[in-house]
């Protein structure tokens, strides 16, 4: 099972929670929305829903970049 700083994480939700607790990620609520959108994309049959998710994903790359900076600053 993967771990973050010795804490085992069994799911993406748990990884987000632990990452927030360790200050590796900012604004976990946005990460939870990203996760929900990822889950929805496997079942998108509606153009309106696809457009909504496309609009929300704009900040994802920035969040990942910030997470990488935090990981590099830490001893993970």
Coordinates of N, CA and C in Angstrom, one line a residue:
X1 N 0.8 -1.2 0.0 CA 0.0 0.0 0.0 C 0.9 1.2 0.0
X2 N 0.6 2.2 -0.8 CA 1.4 3.5 -0.9 C 1.3 4.2 0.5
X3 N 2.4 5.0 0.7 CA 2.4 5.7 2.0 C 2.9 7.1 1.7
X4 N 2.6 8.1 2.6 CA 3.1 9.4 2.6 C 3.6 9.7 3.9
X5 N 4.9 9.9 4.0 CA 5.6 10.1 5.3 C 5.3 9.0 6.3
X6 N 5.2 7.8 5.8 CA 4.9 6.7 6.7 C 3.5 6.4 7.0
X7 N 2.6 7.3 6.5 CA 1.2 7.1 6.7 C 0.6 6.4 5.4
X8 N 0.1 5.2 5.6 CA -0.4 4.4 4.5 C -1.7 5.0 4.0
X9 N -1.8 5.1 2.7 CA -3.0 5.7 2.1 C -3.6 4.6 1.2
X10 N -4.9 4.4 1.4 CA -5.6 3.3 0.7 C -6.5 3.8 -0.5
X11 N -6.6 5.1 -0.6 CA -7.5 5.7 -1.6 C -7.0 7.1 -2.0
X12 N -7.5 7.5 -3.2 CA -7.2 8.9 -3.5 C -7.7 9.9 -2.5
X13 N -8.9 9.7 -2.0 CA -9.5 10.6 -1.0 C -8.6 10.7 0.2
X14 N -8.1 9.6 0.6 CA -7.2 9.5 1.8 C -5.9 10.2 1.5
X15 N -5.4 10.1 0.3 CA -4.1 10.7 -0.1 C -4.3 12.2 -0.1
X16 N -5.4 12.7 -0.5 CA -5.7 14.2 -0.5 C -5.8 14.6 1.0
X17 N -6.5 13.9 1.8 CA -6.6 14.3 3.2 C -5.3 14.3 3.9
X18 N -4.5 13.3 3.7 CA -3.1 13.2 4.3 C -2.2 14.3 3.8
X19 N -2.3 14.5 2.5 CA -1.5 15.6 1.8 C -1.9 17.0 2.4
X20 N -3.1 17.2 2.7 CA -3.6 18.5 3.3 C -3.1 18.6 4.7
X21 N -3.2 17.5 5.5 CA -2.7 17.5 6.9 C -1.2 17.8 6.9
X22 N -0.4 17.3 5.9 CA 1.0 17.5 5.9 C 1.4 18.8 5.2
X23 N 0.4 19.6 4.8 CA 0.6 20.9 4.1 C 1.3 20.7 2.8
X24 N 1.1 19.5 2.2 CA 1.7 19.3 0.8 C 0.8 19.8 -0.2
X25 N -0.5 19.8 0.1 CA -1.5 20.4 -0.9 C -2.3 21.5 -0.2
X26 N -2.6 22.5 -1.0 CA -3.5 23.6 -0.5 C -4.9 23.3 -1.0
X27 N -5.8 23.8 -0.2 CA -7.3 23.7 -0.6 C -7.7 22.3 -1.0
X28 N -7.8 21.4 -0.1 CA -8.2 20.0 -0.4 C -9.6 20.0 -1.0
X29 N -10.4 20.9 -0.7 CA -11.8 20.9 -1.3 C -11.7 20.9 -2.9
X30 N -10.8 21.7 -3.4 CA -10.6 21.7 -4.9 C -10.1 20.4 -5.4
X31 N -9.2 19.8 -4.6 CA -8.7 18.4 -5.0 C -9.8 17.4 -5.0
X32 N -10.7 17.5 -4.0 CA -11.8 16.6 -4.0 C -12.7 16.8 -5.2
X33 N -12.9 18.0 -5.6 CA -13.7 18.3 -6.8 C -13.0 17.7 -8.0
X34 N -11.7 17.9 -8.1 CA -10.9 17.3 -9.2 C -11.1 15.7 -9.2
X35 N -11.1 15.1 -8.1 CA -11.3 13.7 -8.0 C -12.7 13.3 -8.4
X36 N -13.6 14.0 -8.0 CA -15.0 13.8 -8.4 C -15.2 13.9 -9.9
X37 N -14.6 15.0 -10.4 CA -14.7 15.2 -11.9 C -14.0 14.1 -12.6
X38 N -12.8 13.6 -12.1 CA -12.1 12.5 -12.8 C -13.1 11.2 -12.8
X39 N -13.7 11.0 -11.7 CA -14.7 9.9 -11.6 C -15.8 10.0 -12.6
X40 N -16.3 11.3 -12.7 CA -17.4 11.5 -13.6 C -17.1 11.4 -15.1
X41 N -15.8 11.7 -15.4 CA -15.4 11.6 -16.9 C -15.5 10.2 -17.5
X42 N -15.5 9.2 -16.6 CA -15.6 7.9 -17.2 C -17.0 7.6 -17.6
X43 N -18.0 8.4 -17.3 CA -19.4 8.2 -17.6 C -20.0 9.4 -18.2
X44 N -19.3 10.2 -18.9 CA -19.8 11.4 -19.5 C -20.4 11.1 -20.9
X45 N -21.7 11.3 -20.9 CA -22.5 11.2 -22.2 C -23.2 12.5 -22.5
X46 N -22.9 13.5 -21.8 CA -23.6 14.8 -21.8 C -22.6 15.9 -22.1
X47 N -22.7 16.6 -23.2 CA -21.8 17.7 -23.6 C -21.8 18.8 -22.6
X48 N -22.9 19.1 -21.9 CA -23.0 20.1 -20.9 C -22.1 19.8 -19.7
X49 N -22.2 18.5 -19.3 CA -21.4 18.1 -18.2 C -19.9 18.1 -18.5
X50 N -19.6 17.7 -19.7 CA -18.2 17.7 -20.2 C -17.6 19.1 -20.2
X51 N -18.4 20.0 -20.6 CA -18.0 21.4 -20.6 C -17.8 22.0 -19.2
X52 N -18.7 21.6 -18.3 CA -18.5 22.0 -16.9 C -17.2 21.5 -16.3
X53 N -16.9 20.2 -16.5 CA -15.7 19.6 -16.0 C -14.5 20.3 -16.7
X54 N -14.6 20.5 -18.0 CA -13.5 21.2 -18.7 C -13.2 22.5 -18.0
X55 N -14.2 23.3 -17.7 CA -14.0 24.6 -17.0 C -13.3 24.5 -15.7
X56 N -13.7 23.5 -14.9 CA -13.2 23.3 -13.6 C -11.8 22.7 -13.6
X57 N -11.3 22.1 -14.6 CA -10.0 21.5 -14.6 C -8.9 22.5 -14.8
X58 N -9.3 23.7 -15.2 CA -8.3 24.7 -15.5 C -7.3 24.9 -14.4
X59 N -7.6 24.9 -13.1 CA -6.7 25.1 -12.0 C -5.9 23.9 -11.6
X60 N -6.2 22.7 -12.2 CA -5.6 21.5 -11.8 C -4.1 21.5 -12.0
X61 N -3.6 21.9 -13.1 CA -2.2 21.9 -13.4 C -1.5 22.8 -12.4
X62 N -2.1 24.0 -12.1 CA -1.5 24.9 -11.1 C -1.4 24.2 -9.7
X63 N -2.5 23.5 -9.3 CA -2.5 22.8 -8.0 C -1.4 21.7 -8.0
X64 N -1.2 21.0 -9.1 CA -0.2 20.0 -9.1 C 1.2 20.6 -9.0
X65 N 1.4 21.7 -9.8 CA 2.7 22.4 -9.7 C 3.0 22.8 -8.3
X66 N 2.0 23.4 -7.6 CA 2.2 23.8 -6.2 C 2.5 22.7 -5.3
X67 N 1.9 21.5 -5.5 CA 2.1 20.4 -4.7 C 3.6 19.9 -4.9
X68 N 4.1 19.9 -6.2 CA 5.4 19.5 -6.4 C 6.4 20.4 -5.7
X69 N 6.1 21.7 -5.7 CA 7.0 22.6 -5.0 C 7.0 22.3 -3.5
X70 N 5.9 22.0 -2.9 CA 5.8 21.6 -1.5 C 6.5 20.3 -1.2
X71 N 6.4 19.4 -2.1 CA 7.1 18.1 -1.9 C 8.6 18.3 -1.9
X72 N 9.0 19.1 -2.9 CA 10.5 19.4 -3.0 C 11.0 20.1 -1.8
X73 N 10.2 20.9 -1.1 CA 10.6 21.6 0.1 C 10.6 20.7 1.3
X74 N 9.8 19.7 1.3 CA 9.7 18.8 2.4 C 10.7 17.6 2.3
X75 N 10.7 16.8 3.3 CA 11.6 15.6 3.2 C 10.9 14.3 2.8
X76 N 9.9 14.4 2.0 CA 9.1 13.3 1.6 C 9.9 12.6 0.5

